[in-house]
PDB file of C-alpha atoms in Angstrom:
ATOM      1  CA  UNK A   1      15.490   1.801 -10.685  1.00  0.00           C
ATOM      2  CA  UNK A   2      13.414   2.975 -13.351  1.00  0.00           C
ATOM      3  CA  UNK A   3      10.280   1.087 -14.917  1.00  0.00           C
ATOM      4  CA  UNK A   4       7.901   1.686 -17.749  1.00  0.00           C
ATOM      5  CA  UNK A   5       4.437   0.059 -16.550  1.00  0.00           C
ATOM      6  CA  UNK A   6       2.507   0.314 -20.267  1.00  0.00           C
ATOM      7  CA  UNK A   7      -1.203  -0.251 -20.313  1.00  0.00           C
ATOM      8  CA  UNK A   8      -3.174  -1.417 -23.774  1.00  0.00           C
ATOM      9  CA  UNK A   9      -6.495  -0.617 -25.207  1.00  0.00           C
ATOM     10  CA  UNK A  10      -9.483  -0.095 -22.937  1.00  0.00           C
ATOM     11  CA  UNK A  11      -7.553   0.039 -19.876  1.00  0.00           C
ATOM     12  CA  UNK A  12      -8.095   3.900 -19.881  1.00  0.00           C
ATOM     13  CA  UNK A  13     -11.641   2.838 -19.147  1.00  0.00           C
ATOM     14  CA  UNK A  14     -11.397   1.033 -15.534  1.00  0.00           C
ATOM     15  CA  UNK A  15     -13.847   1.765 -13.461  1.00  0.00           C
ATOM     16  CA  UNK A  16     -16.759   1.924 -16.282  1.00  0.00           C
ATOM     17  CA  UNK A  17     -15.571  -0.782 -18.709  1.00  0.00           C
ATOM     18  CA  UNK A  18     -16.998  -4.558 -17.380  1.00  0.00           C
ATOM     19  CA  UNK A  19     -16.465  -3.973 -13.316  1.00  0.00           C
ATOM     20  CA  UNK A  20     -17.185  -7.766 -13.044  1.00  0.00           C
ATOM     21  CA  UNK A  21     -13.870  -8.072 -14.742  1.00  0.00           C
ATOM     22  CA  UNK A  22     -11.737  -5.258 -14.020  1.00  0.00           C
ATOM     23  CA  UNK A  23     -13.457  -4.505 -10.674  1.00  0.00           C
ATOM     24  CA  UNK A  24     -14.162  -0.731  -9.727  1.00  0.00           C
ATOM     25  CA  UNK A  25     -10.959   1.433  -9.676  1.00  0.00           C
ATOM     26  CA  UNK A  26     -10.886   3.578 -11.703  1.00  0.00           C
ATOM     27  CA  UNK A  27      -7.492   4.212 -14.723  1.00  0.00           C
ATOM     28  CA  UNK A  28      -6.855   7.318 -12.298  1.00  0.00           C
ATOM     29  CA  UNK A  29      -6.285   5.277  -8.937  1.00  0.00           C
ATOM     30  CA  UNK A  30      -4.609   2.633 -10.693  1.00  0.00           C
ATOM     31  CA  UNK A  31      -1.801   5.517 -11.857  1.00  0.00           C
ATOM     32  CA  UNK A  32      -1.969   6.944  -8.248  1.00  0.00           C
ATOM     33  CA  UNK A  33      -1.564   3.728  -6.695  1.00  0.00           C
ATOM     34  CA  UNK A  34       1.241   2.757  -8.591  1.00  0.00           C
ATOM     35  CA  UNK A  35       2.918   6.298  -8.046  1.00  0.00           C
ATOM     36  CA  UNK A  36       2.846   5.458  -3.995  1.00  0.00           C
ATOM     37  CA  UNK A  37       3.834   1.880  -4.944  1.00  0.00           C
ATOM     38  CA  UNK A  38       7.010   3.025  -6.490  1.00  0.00           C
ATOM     39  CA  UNK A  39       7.895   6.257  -4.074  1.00  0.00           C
ATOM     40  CA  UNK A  40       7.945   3.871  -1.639  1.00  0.00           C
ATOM     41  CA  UNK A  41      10.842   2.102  -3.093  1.00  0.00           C
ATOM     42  CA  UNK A  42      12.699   4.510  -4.558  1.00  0.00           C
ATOM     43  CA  UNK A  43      11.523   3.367  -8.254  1.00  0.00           C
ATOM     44  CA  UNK A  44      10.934   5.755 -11.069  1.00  0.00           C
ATOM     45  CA  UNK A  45       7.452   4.728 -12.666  1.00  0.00           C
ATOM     46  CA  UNK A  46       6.558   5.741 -16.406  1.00  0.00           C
ATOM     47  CA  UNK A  47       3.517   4.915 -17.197  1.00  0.00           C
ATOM     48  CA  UNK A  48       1.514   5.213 -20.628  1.00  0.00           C
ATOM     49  CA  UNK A  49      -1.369   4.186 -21.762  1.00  0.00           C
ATOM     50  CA  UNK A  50      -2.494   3.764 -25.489  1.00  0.00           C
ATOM     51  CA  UNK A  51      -5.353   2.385 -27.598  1.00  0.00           C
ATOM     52  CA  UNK A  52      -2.457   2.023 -30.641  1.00  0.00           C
ATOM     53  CA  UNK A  53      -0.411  -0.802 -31.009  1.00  0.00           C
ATOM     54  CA  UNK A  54       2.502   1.089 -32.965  1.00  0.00           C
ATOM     55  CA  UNK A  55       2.299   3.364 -29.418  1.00  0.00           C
ATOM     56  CA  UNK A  56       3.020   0.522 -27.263  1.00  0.00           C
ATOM     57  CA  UNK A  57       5.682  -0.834 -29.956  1.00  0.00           C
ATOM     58  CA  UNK A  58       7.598   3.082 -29.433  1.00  0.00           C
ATOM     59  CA  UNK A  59       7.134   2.618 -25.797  1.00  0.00           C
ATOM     60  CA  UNK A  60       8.896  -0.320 -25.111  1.00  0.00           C
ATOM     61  CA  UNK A  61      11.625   0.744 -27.614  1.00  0.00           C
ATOM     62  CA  UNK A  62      11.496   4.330 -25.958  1.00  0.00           C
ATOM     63  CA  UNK A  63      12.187   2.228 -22.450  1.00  0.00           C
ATOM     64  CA  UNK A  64      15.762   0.603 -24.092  1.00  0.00           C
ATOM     65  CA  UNK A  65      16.417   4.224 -25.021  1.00  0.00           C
ATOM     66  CA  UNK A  66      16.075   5.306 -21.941  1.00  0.00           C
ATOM     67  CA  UNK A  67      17.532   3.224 -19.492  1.00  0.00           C
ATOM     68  CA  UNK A  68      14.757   1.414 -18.118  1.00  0.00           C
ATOM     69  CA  UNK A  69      15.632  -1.692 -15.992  1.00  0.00           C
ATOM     70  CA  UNK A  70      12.095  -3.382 -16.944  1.00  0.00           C
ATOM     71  CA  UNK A  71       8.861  -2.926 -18.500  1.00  0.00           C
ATOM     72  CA  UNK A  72       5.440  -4.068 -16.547  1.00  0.00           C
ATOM     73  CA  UNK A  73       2.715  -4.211 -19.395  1.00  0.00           C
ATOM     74  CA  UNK A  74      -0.835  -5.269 -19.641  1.00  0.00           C
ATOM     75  CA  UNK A  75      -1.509  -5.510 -23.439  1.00  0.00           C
ATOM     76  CA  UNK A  76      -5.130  -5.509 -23.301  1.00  0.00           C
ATOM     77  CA  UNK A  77      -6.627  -7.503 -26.172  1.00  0.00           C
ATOM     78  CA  UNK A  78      -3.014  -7.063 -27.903  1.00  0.00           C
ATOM     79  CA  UNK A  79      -2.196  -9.364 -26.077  1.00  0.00           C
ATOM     80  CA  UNK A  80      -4.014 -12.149 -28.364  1.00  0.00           C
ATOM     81  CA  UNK A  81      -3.105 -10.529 -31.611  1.00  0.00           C
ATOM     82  CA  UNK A  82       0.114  -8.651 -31.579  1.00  0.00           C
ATOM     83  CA  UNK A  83       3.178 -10.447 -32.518  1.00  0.00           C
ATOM     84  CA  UNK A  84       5.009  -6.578 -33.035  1.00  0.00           C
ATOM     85  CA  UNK A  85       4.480  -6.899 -29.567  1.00  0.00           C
ATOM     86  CA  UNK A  86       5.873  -9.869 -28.654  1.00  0.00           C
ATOM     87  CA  UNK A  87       8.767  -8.643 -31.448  1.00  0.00           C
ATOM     88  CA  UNK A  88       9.380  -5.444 -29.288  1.00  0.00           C
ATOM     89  CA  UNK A  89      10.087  -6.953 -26.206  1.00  0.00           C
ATOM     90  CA  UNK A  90      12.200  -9.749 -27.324  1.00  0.00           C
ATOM     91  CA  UNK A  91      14.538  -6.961 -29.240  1.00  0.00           C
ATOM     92  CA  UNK A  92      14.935  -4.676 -26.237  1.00  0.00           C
ATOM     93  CA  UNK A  93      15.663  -7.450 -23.973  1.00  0.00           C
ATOM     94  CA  UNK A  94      14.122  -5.725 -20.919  1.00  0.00           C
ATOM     95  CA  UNK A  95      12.897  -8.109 -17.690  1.00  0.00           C
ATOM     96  CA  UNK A  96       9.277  -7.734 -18.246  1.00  0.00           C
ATOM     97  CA  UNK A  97       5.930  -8.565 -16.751  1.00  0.00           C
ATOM     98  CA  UNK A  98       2.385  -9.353 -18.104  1.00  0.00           C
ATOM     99  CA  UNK A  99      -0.065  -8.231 -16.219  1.00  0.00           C
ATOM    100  CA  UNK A 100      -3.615  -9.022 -16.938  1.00  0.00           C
ATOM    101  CA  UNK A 101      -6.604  -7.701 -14.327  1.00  0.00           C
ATOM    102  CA  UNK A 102      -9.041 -10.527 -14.604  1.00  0.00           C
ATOM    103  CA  UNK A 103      -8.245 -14.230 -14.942  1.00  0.00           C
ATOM    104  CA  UNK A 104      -8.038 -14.443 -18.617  1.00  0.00           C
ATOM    105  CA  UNK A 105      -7.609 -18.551 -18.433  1.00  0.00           C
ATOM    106  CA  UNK A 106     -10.928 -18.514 -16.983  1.00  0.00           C
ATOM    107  CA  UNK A 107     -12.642 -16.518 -19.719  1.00  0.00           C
ATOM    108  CA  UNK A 108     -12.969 -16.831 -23.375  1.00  0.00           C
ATOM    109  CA  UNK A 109     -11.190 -19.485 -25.418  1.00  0.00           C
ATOM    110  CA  UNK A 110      -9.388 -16.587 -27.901  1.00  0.00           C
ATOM    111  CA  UNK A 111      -8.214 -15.488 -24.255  1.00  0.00           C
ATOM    112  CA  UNK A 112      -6.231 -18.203 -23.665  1.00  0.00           C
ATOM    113  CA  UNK A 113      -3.197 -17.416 -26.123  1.00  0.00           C
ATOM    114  CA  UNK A 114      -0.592 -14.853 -25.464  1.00  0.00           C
ATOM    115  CA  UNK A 115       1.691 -14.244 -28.254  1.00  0.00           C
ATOM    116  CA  UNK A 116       3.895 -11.770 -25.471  1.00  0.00           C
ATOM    117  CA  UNK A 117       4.168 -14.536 -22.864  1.00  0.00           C
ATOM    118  CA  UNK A 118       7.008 -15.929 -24.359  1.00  0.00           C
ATOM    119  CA  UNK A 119       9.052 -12.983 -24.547  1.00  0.00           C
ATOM    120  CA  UNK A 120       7.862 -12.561 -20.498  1.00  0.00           C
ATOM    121  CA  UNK A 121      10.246 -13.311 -17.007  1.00  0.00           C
ATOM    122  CA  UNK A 122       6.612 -13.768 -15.330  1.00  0.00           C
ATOM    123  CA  UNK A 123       2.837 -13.096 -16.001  1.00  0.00           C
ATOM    124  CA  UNK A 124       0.448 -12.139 -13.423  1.00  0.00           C
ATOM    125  CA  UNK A 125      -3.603 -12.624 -13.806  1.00  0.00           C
ATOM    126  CA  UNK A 126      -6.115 -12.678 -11.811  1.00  0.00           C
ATOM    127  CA  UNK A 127      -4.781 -10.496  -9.078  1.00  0.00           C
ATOM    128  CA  UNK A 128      -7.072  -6.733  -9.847  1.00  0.00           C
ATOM    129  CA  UNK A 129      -5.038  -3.994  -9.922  1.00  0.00           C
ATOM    130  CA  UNK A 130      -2.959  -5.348  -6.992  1.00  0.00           C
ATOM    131  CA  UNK A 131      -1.248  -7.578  -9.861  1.00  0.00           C
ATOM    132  CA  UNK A 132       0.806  -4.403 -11.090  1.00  0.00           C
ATOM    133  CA  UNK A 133       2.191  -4.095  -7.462  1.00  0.00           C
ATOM    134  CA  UNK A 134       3.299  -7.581  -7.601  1.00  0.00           C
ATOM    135  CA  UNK A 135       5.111  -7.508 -10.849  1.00  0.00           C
ATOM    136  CA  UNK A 136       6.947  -3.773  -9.995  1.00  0.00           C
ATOM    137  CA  UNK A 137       8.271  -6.405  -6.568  1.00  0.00           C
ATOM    138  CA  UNK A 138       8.808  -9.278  -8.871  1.00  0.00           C
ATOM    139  CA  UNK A 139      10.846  -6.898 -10.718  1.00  0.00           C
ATOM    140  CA  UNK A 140      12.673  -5.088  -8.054  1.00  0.00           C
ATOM    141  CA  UNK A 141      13.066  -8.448  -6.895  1.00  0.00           C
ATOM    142  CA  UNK A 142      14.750  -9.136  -9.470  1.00  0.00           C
ATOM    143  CA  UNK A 143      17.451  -6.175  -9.616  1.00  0.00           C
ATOM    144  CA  UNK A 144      15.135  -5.911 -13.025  1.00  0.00           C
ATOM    145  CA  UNK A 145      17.816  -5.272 -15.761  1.00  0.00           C
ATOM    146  CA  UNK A 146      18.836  -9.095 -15.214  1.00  0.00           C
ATOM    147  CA  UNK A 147      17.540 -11.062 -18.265  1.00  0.00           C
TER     148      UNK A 147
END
């Protein structure tokens, strides 16, 4: 099985961007902990992280291209604004996951709408990091390349 776990704007700064949010761990331990996640069961992780939109867009085209049985993605504050977001996952047709850190329904009101949701087999928030574990089982789970 091979996923794409794709990461949005800021989250290159964990560990020194709002820890009462995001919590302490760092972007680094996040990649090494879902390396050891995924070696575990046999899954082929490609992760990517980008402060561009039009990257993310390429990545989750770039995931169709290459075989990917699902996508795990935390948008960041794309997530809000980004309907070529939303577009790019509803044309590849990939199983995919939201993933969101902090509780984002308990935070601001623009926080509350997620134009990728829709296109989305699940969304996790709330969870820390742990929540990118949980949507690599939901998709394995899954057999991921089931729509």
């Amino acid at each position: 099985m091979k996923l794409y776990i794709l990461n949005g704007p800021n989250l290159n700064f964990l560990g020194i961007r709002e820890p009462a949010h995001y919590g302490s761990v760092t972007y680094a331990q996040l990649l090494e902990m879902i390396a050891s996640h995924c070696r575990e069961r046999n899954i082929e992780a490609v992760c990517r992280q980008s402060n561009h939109e039009g990257d993310l867009v390429d990545w989750i085209q770039e995931a169709y291209k290459e075989g990917a049985d699902g996508i795990v993605i935390n948008p960041g504050a794309y997530t809000h604004t980004s309907i070529a977001l939303l577009d790019a996952v509803k044309s590849v047709m990939l199983p995919t996951v939201e993933v969101h850190i902090s509780k984002v329904e308990e935070r601001e009101d623009f926080r509350q709408v997620s134009y990728i949701r829709t296109a989305c087999v699940a969304t996790i928030t709330g969870h820390g990091v742990k929540g990118y574990l949980e949507a690599i089982d939901l998709l394995l789970e899954r057999g991921a390349g089931k729509v």
